[in-house]
Short mmCIF file of C-alpha atoms and ligand atoms in Angstrom, two decimals:
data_model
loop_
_atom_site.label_atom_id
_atom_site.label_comp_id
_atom_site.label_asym_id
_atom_site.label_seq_id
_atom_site.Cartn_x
_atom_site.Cartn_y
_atom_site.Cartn_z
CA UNK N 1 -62.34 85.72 -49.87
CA UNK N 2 -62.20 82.70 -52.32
CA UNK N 3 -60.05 81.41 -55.04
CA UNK N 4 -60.03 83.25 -57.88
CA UNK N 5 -59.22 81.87 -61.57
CA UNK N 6 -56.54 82.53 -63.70
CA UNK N 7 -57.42 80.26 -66.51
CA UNK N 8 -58.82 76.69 -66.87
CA UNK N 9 -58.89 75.77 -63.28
CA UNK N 10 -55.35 77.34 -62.26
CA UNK N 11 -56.91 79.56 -59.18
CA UNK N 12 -55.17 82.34 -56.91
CA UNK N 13 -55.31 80.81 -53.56
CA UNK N 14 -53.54 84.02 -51.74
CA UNK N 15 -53.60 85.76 -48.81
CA UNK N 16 -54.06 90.24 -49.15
CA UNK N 17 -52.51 91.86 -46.16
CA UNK N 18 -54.14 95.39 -46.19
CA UNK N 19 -51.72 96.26 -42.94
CA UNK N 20 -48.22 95.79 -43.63
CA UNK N 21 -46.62 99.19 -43.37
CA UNK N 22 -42.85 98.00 -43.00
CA UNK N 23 -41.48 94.76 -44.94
CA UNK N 24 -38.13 94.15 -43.34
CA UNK N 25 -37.55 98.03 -43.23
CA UNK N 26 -39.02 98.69 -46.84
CA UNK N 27 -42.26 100.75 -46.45
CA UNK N 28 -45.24 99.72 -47.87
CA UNK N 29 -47.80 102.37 -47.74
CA UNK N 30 -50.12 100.07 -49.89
CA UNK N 31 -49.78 96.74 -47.90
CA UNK N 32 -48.68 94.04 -49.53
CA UNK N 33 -50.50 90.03 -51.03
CA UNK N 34 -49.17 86.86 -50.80
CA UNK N 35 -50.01 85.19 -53.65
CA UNK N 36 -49.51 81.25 -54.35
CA UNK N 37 -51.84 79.30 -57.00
CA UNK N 38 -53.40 75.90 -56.92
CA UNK N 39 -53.86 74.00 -60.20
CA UNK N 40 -56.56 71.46 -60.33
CA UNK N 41 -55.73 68.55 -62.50
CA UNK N 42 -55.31 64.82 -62.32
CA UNK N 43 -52.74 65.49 -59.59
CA UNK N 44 -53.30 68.53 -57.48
CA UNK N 45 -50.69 70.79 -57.34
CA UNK N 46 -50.17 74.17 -55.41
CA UNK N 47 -47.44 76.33 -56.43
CA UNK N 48 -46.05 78.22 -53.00
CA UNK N 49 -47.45 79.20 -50.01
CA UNK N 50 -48.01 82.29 -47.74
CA UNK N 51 -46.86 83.99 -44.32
CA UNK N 52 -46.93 82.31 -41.29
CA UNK N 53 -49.74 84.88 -39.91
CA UNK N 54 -51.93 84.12 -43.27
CA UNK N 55 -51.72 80.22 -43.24
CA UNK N 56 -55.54 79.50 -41.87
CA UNK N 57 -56.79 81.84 -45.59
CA UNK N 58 -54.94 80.54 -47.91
CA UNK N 59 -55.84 76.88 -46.65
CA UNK N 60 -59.60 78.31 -46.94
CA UNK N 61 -59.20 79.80 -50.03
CA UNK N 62 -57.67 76.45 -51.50
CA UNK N 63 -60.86 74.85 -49.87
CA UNK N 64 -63.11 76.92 -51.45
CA UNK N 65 -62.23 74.79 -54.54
CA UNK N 66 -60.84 71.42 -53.31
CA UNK N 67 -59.90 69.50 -49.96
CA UNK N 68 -56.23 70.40 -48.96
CA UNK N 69 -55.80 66.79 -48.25
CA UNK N 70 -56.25 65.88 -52.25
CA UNK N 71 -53.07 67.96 -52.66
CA UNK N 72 -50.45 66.12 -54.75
CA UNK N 73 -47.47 67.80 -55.07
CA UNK N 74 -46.14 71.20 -53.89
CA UNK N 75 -44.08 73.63 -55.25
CA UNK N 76 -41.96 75.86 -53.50
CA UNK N 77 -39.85 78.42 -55.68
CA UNK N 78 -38.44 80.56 -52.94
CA UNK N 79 -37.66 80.24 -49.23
CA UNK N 80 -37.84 83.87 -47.97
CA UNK N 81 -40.72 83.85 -44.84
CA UNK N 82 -43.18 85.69 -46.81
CA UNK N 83 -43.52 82.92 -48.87
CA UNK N 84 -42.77 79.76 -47.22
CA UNK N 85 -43.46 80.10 -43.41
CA UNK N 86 -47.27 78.50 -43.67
CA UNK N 87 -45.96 75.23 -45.40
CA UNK N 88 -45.98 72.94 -42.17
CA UNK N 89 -49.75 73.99 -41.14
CA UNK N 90 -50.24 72.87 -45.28
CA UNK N 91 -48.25 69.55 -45.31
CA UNK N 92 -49.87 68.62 -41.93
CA UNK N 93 -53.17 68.60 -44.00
CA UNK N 94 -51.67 66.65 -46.75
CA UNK N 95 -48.41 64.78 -45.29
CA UNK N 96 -47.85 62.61 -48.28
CA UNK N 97 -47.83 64.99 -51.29
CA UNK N 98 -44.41 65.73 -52.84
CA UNK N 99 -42.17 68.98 -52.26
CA UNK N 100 -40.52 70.27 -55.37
CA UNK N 101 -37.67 72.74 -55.05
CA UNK N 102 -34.04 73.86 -55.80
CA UNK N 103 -31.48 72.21 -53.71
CA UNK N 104 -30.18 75.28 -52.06
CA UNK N 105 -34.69 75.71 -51.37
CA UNK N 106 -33.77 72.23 -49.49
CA UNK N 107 -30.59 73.71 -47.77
CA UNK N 108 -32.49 76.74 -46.63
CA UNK N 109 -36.10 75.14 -45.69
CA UNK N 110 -34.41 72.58 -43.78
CA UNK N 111 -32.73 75.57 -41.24
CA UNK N 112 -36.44 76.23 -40.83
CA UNK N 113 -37.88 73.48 -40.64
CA UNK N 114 -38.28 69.52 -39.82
CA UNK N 115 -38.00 68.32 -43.08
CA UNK N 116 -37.55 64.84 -42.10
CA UNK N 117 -41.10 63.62 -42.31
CA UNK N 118 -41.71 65.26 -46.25
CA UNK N 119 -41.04 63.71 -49.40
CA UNK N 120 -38.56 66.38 -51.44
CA UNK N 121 -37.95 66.32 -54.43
CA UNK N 122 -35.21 68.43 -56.12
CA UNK N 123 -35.60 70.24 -59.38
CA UNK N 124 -33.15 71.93 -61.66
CA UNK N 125 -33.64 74.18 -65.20
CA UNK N 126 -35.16 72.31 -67.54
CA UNK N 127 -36.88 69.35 -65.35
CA UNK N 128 -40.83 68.35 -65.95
CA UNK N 129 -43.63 67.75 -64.05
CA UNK N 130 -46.50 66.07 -65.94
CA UNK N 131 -49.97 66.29 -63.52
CA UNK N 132 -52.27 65.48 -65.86
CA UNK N 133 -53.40 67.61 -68.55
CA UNK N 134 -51.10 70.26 -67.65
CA UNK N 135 -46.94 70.44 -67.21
CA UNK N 136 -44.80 71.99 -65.44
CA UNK N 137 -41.57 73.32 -66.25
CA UNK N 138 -38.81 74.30 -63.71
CA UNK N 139 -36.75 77.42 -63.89
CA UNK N 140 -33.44 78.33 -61.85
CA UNK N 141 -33.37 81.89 -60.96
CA UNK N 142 -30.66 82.29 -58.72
CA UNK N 143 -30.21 85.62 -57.01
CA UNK N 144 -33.65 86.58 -58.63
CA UNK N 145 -33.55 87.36 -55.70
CA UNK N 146 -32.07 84.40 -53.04
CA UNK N 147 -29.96 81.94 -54.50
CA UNK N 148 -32.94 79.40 -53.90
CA UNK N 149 -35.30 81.42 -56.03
CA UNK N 150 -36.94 79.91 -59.47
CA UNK N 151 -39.97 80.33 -61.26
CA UNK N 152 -42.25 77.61 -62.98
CA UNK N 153 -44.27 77.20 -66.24
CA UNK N 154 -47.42 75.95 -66.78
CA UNK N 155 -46.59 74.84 -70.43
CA UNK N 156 -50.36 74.19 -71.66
CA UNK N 157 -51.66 77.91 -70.05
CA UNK N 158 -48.59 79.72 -71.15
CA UNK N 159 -48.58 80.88 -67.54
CA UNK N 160 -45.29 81.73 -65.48
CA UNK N 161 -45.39 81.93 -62.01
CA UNK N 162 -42.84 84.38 -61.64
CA UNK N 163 -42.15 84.40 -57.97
CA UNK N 164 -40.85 88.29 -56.87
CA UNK N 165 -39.81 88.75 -60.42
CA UNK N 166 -42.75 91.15 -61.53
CA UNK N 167 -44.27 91.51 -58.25
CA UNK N 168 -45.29 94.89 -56.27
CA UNK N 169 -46.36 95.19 -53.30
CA UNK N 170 -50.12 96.16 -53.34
CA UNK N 171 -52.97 95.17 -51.52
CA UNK N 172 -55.77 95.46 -53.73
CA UNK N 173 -59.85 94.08 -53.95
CA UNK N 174 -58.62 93.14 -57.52
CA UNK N 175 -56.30 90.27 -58.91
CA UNK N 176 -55.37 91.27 -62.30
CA UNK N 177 -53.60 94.13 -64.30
CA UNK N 178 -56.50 95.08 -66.71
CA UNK N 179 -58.96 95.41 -63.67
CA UNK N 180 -56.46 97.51 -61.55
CA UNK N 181 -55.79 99.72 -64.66
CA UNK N 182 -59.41 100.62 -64.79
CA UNK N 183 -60.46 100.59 -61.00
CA UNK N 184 -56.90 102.46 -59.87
CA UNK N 185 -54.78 103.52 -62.55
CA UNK N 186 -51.62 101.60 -64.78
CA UNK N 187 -49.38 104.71 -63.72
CA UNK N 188 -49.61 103.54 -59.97
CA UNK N 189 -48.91 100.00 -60.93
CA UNK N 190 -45.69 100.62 -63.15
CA UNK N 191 -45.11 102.57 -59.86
CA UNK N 192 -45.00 99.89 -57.64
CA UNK N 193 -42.89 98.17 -60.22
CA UNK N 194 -40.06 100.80 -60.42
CA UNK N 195 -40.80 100.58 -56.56
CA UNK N 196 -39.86 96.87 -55.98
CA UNK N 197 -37.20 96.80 -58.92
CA UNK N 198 -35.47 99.23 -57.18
CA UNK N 199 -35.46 98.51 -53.58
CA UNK N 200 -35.38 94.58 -53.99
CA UNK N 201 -34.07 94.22 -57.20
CA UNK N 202 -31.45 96.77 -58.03
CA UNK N 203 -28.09 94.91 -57.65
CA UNK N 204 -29.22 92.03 -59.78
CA UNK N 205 -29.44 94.17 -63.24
CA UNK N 206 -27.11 91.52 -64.99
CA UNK N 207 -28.66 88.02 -63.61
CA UNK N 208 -32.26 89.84 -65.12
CA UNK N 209 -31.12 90.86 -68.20
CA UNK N 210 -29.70 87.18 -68.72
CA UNK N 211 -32.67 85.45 -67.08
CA UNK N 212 -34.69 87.21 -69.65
CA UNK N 213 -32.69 86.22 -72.47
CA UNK N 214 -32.77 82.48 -71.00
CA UNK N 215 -36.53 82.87 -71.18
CA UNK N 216 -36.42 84.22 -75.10
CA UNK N 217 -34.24 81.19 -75.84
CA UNK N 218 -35.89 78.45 -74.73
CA UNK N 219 -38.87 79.70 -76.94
CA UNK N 220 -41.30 80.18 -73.70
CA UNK N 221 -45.01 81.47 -74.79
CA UNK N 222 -46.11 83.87 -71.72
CA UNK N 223 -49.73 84.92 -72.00
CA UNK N 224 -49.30 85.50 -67.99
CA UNK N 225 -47.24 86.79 -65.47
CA UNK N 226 -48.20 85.25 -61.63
CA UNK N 227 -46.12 87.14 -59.52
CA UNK N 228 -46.14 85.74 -55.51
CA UNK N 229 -46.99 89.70 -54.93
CA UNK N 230 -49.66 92.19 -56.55
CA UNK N 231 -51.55 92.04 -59.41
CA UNK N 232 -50.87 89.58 -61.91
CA UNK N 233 -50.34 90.17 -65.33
CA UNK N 234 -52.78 88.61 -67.34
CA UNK N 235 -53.66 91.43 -70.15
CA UNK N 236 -50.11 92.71 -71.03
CA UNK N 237 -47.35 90.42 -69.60
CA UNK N 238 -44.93 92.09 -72.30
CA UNK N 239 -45.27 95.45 -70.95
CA UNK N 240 -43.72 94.56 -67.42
CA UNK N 241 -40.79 92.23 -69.16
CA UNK N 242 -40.07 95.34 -71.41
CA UNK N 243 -39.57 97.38 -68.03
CA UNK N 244 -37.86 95.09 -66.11
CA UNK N 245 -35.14 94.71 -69.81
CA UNK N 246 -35.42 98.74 -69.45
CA UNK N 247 -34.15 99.42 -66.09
CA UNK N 248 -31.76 96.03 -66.33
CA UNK N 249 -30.55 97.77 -68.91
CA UNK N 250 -29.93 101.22 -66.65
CA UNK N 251 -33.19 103.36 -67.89
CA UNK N 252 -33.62 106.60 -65.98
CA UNK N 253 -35.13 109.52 -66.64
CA UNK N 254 -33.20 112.92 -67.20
CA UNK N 255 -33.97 114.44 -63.84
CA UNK N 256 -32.27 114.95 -60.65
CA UNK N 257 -33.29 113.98 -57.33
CA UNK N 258 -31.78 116.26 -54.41
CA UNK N 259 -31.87 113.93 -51.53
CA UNK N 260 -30.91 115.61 -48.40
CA UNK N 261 -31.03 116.40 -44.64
CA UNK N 262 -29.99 119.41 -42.49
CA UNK N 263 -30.00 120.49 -38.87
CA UNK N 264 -30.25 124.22 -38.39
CA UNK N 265 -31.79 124.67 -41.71
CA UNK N 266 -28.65 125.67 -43.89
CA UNK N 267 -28.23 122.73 -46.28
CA UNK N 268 -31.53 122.65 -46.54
CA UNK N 269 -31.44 126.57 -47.74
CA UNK N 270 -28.91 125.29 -50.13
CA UNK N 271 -31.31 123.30 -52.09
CA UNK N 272 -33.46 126.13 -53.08
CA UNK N 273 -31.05 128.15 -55.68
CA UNK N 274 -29.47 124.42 -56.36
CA UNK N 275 -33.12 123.34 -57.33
CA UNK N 276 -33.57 126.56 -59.75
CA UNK N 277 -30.18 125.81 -61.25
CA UNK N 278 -31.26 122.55 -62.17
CA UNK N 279 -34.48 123.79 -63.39
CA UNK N 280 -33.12 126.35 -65.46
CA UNK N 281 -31.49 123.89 -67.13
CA UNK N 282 -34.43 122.29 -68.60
CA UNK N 283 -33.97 119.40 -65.87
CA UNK N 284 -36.49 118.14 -63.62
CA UNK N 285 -35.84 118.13 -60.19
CA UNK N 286 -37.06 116.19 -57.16
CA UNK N 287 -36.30 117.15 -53.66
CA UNK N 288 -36.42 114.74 -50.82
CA UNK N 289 -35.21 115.40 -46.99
CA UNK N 290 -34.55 111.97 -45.12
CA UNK N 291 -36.29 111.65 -41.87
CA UNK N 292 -39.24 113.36 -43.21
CA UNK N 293 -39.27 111.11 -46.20
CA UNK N 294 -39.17 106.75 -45.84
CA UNK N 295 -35.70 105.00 -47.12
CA UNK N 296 -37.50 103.14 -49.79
CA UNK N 297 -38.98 106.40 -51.22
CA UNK N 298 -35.83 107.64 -51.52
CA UNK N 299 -34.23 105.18 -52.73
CA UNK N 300 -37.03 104.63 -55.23
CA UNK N 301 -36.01 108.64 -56.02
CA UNK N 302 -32.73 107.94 -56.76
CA UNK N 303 -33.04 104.91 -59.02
CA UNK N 304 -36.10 107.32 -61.25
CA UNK N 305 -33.07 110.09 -62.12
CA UNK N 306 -30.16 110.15 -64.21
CA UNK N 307 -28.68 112.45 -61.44
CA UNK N 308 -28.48 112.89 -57.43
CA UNK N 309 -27.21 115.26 -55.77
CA UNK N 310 -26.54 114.56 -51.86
CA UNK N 311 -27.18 117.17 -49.24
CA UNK N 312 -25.34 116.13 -45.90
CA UNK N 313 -23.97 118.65 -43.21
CA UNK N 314 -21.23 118.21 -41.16
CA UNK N 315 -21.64 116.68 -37.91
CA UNK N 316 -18.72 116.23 -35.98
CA UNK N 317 -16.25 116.32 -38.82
CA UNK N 318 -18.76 113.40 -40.88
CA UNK N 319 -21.67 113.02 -42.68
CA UNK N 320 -25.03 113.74 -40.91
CA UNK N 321 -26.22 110.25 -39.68
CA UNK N 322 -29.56 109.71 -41.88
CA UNK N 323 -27.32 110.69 -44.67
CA UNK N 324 -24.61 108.40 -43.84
CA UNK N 325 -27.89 105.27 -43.23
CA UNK N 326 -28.97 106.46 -47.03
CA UNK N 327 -25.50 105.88 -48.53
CA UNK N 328 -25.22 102.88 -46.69
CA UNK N 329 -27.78 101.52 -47.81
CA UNK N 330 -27.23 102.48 -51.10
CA UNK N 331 -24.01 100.84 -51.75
CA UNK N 332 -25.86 97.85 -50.84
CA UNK N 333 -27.99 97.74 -53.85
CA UNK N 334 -25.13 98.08 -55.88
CA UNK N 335 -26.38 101.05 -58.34
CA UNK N 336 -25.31 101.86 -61.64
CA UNK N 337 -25.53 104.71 -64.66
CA UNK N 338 -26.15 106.90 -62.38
CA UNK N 339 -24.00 110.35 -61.52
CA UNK N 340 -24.10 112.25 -58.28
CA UNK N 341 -21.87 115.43 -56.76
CA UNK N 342 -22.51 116.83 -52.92
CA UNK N 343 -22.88 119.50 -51.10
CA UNK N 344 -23.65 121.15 -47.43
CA UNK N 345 -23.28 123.35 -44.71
CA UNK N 346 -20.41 123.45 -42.59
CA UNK N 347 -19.50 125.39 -39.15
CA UNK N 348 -15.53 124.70 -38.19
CA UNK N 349 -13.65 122.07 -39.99
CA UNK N 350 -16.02 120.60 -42.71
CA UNK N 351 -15.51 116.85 -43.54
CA UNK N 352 -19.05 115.55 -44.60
CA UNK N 353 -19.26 116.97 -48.38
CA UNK N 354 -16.10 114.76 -48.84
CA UNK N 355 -16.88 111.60 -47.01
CA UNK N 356 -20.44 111.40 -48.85
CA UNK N 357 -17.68 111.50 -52.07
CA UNK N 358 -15.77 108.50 -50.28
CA UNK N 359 -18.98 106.57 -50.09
CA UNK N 360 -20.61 107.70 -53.55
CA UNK N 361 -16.69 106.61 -55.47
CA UNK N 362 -16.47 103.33 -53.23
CA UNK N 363 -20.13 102.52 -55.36
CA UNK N 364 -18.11 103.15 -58.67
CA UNK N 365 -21.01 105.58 -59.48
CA UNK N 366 -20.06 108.66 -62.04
CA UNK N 367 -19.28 111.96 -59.95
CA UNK N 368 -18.90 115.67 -60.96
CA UNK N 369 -16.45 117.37 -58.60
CA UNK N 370 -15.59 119.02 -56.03
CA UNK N 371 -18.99 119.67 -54.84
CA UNK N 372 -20.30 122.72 -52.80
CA UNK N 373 -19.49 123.84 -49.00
CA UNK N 374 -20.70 126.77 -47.60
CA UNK N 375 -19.63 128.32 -44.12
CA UNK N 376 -22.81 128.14 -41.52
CA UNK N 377 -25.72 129.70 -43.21
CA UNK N 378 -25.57 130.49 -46.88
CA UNK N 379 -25.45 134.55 -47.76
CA UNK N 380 -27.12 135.97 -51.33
CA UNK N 381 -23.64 135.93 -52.88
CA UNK N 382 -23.60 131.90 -51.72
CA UNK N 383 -27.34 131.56 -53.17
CA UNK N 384 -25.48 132.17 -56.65
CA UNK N 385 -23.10 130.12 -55.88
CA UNK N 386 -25.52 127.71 -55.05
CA UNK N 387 -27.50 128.39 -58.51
CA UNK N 388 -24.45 128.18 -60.50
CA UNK N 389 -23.69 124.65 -59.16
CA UNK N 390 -27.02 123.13 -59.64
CA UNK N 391 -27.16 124.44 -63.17
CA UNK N 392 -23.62 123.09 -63.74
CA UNK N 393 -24.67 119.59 -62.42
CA UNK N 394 -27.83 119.37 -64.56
CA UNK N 395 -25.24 120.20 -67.62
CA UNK N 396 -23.06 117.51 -66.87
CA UNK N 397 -26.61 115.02 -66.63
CA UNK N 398 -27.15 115.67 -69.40
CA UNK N 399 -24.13 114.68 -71.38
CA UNK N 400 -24.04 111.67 -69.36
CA UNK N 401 -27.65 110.71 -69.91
CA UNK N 402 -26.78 110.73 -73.82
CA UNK N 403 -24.67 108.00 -73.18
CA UNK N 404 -27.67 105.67 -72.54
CA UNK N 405 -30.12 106.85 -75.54
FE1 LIG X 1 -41.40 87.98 -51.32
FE2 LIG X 1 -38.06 87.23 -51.45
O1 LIG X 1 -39.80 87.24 -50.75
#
C-alpha cells in the first residue's frame, strides 16, 4: 500500500485490516480500516493515528510521501485504541512535533500513556490551526461517541475529518464512495452505515441531531467526509449527513423484525403463523433466532423496523438467556420510536413473556399488550391464535409508524 490523495496533497495514510471479525463484541464480517490523513504543507500535519498492531503501515504509508520525522503537529480527535494506540511508535519518530486534542483526549491519553515527554496542546470549538496554506478548524463532539471525541476542518479543502461520525466498518481495495458504488454497490455501503449508526451510535440521536445543526450554523462548506473508518465520502458527502439527520431523527421502515430463540422448537413454531399475520397485513417481516444469528445483526434488525416482536421461552421461570443478553444489550443503546409486544412457549409456571415486558418498559419503548403464551408446543387452534396476534401487532405498527411521516 501507499498514501492515497484526497485532494491537493491531503493523503490517506491508513491502515485496512481485512481480518477483524469481532470489534469489542460487534461483528464485522467485512473487516474493518483505520484511517488517519497526513496533510503536506508548510508544517506537516497528520490528523490521527491507527491500532497498535498497524503502527509499522501507516508509518510506511506516511513515508511513501514524506519522512515521519518532518511531522509538525499531530492531531488526535479521539482516544478509543483503534485510533490512538500507534501514537508512541509515531512521536518516537518525530518527538518534537505538537499534540493537539480535547482536554478530556489529554485526561484519557495520559491513562495510556507517558505523556510527559510530548508537547500537548489543548483545543476547544472554534480554535485555529494555520500550517501554511491550509487551516484547521477544531470541533468538540462530545459523546460522538467518547466524551474526548471531535472532528477537524480543513477550511481551504472543505474537508471534515469526521472521526467515527460517518464511518463503517469495511475493508475495501478502494478509498472513496464513488469507486465503491461502482466496484461493490451504494446499497451495501448505506448498509454499513445503518450498521455502525446503530450498534455504535444509537443512544446519541440528540447530541447528532444538534452536532449537525452546530455544523449548519457555523456556515461549514463540506465537499468531503474523512471518516477514521471505511470509505470516505468524497462524491456525495450530503447523502450520508441526510441519513445520519434521518435516523437521529427516529427513521425506520414499516416492518417488523421477529427476533427470537427457542429450545425444543415451540417458540420458534410460534413465529411461523405470527410471521403470516404480519404479512397479511401488508407488513414486512424479518425473522432472526439469536445464537444462530450475531448480536450486531440483530441489533442492526431491530433499529431497520418500526416494530419487534420478542420471542423468549421460559427457562426456569425467566427469559431464555440469549434473549435476556439481547435485551440487555439493548437497553444499553438507549432506543427510541420503536414498539415491541412478546411472546413464547411455556411448560409449568410461565414468567419469561412478562419479564422481556419488564425489560422492553424499563427502555421507555412503545408496547402493545399482553403478548402471547402458549402451553408447551403450540396446537392448530394456537397457530390462529398465533396468526391473529401477529396481524394485530402489524395493525398497531402501523398507526404508530404514522406518527413519524
Ligand atoms: Fe473507532 Fe471510537 O473508535
Amino acid at each position: 500500500m501507499k498514501a492515497v490523495e484526497l485532494k491537493n496533497g491531503v493523503y490517506w495514510v491508513g491502515a485496512i485490516d481485512w481480518a477483524v471479525r469481532d470489534f469489542h463484541g460487534y461483528v464485522t464480517p467485512r473487516g474493518t480500516t483505520y484511517n488517519n490523513y497526513l496533510i503536506m504543507d508548510d508544517e506537516i500535519t497528520l490528523l490521527d493515528t491507527v491500532k497498535y498492531d498497524f503502527a509499522d503501515i501507516t508509518i510506511k504509508n506516511i513515508r511513501s510521501v514524506v519522512e515521519p520525522s518532518k511531522i509538525r503537529h499531530v492531531v488526535i480527535n479521539h482516544i478509543e485504541n483503534d485510533h490512538v494506540t500507534s501514537i508512541d511508535k509515531i512521536m518516537a519518530l518525530t518527538p518534537d512535533a505538537t499534540i493537539y486534542i480535547t482536554e478530556k483526549g489529554r485526561k484519557g491519553l495520559d491513562r495510556f500513556f507517558d505523556i510527559s515527554k510530548w508537547n500537548i496542546k489543548i483545543v476547544k470549538t472554534g480554535d485555529t490551526l494555520k500550517i501554511g496554506k491550509r487551516t484547521l478548524l477544531f470541533i468538540e463532539t462530545p459523546m460522538l461517541h467518547w466524551p474526548d471525541s471531535m472532528m477537524t476542518y480543513i477550511k481551504e479543502e472543505k474537508i471534515l475529518i469526521s472521526q467515527d461520525g460517518f464511518g463503517q466498518h469495511i475493508a475495501s481495495a478502494v478509498r472513496f464512495d464513488d469507486e465503491f458504488a461502482t466496484c461493490e454497490s451504494m446499497s451495501e455501503l448505506e448498509d454499513a452505515i445503518i450498521d455502525y449508526y446503530a450498534n455504535i451510535l444509537m443512544p446519541f440521536g440528540q447530541i447528532i441531531k444538534t452536532k449537525i445543526a452546530d455544523l449548519q450554523k457555523m456556515g461549514l462548506e463540506i465537499e468531503m467526509i474523512a471518516p477514521d473508518h471505511g470509505i470516505i465520502w468524497r462524491s456525495n458527502p450530503q447523502k450520508v449527513l441526510q441519513m445520519y439527520m434521518d435516523m437521529a431523527g427516529g427513521k425506520a421502515n414499516l416492518s417488523v423484525s421477529i427476533i427470537y430463540d427457542t429450545m425444543w422448537h415451540s417458540t420458534e413454531q410460534m413465529t411461523y403463523p405470527i410471521m403470516q399475520g404480519i404479512k397479511d397485513e401488508g407488513v414486512e417481516c424479518k425473522v432472526i433466532r439469536l445464537r444462530a444469528t450475531p448480536m450486531s445483526v440483530a441489533i442492526k434488525e431491530f433499529w431497520r423496523s418500526r416494530g419487534t416482536l420478542i420471542g423468549t421461552p421460559t427457562l426456569n421461570n425467566i427469559m431464555y438467556p440469549s434473549v435476556a443478553e439481547f435485551l440487555t444489550h439493548l437497553r444499553g443503546l438507549r432506543p427510541k420510536n420503536r414498539i415491541a409486544a412478546a411472546f413464547g412457549s411455556f411448560g409449568w409456571g410461565g414468567g419469561a413473556v412478562k419479564e422481556a415486558y419488564e425489560e422492553i418498559k424499563r427502555m421507555g419503548l412503545e408496547t402493545v399488550e399482553p403478548g402471547l403464551q402458549i402451553l408447551y408446543r403450540p396446537s392448530l387452534e394456537d397457530e390462529t391464535t398465533c396468526y391473529e396476534f401477529g396481524k394485530e401487532f402489524a395493525k398497531r405498527v402501523k398507526e404508530y409508524h404514522q406518527k413519524f411521516q
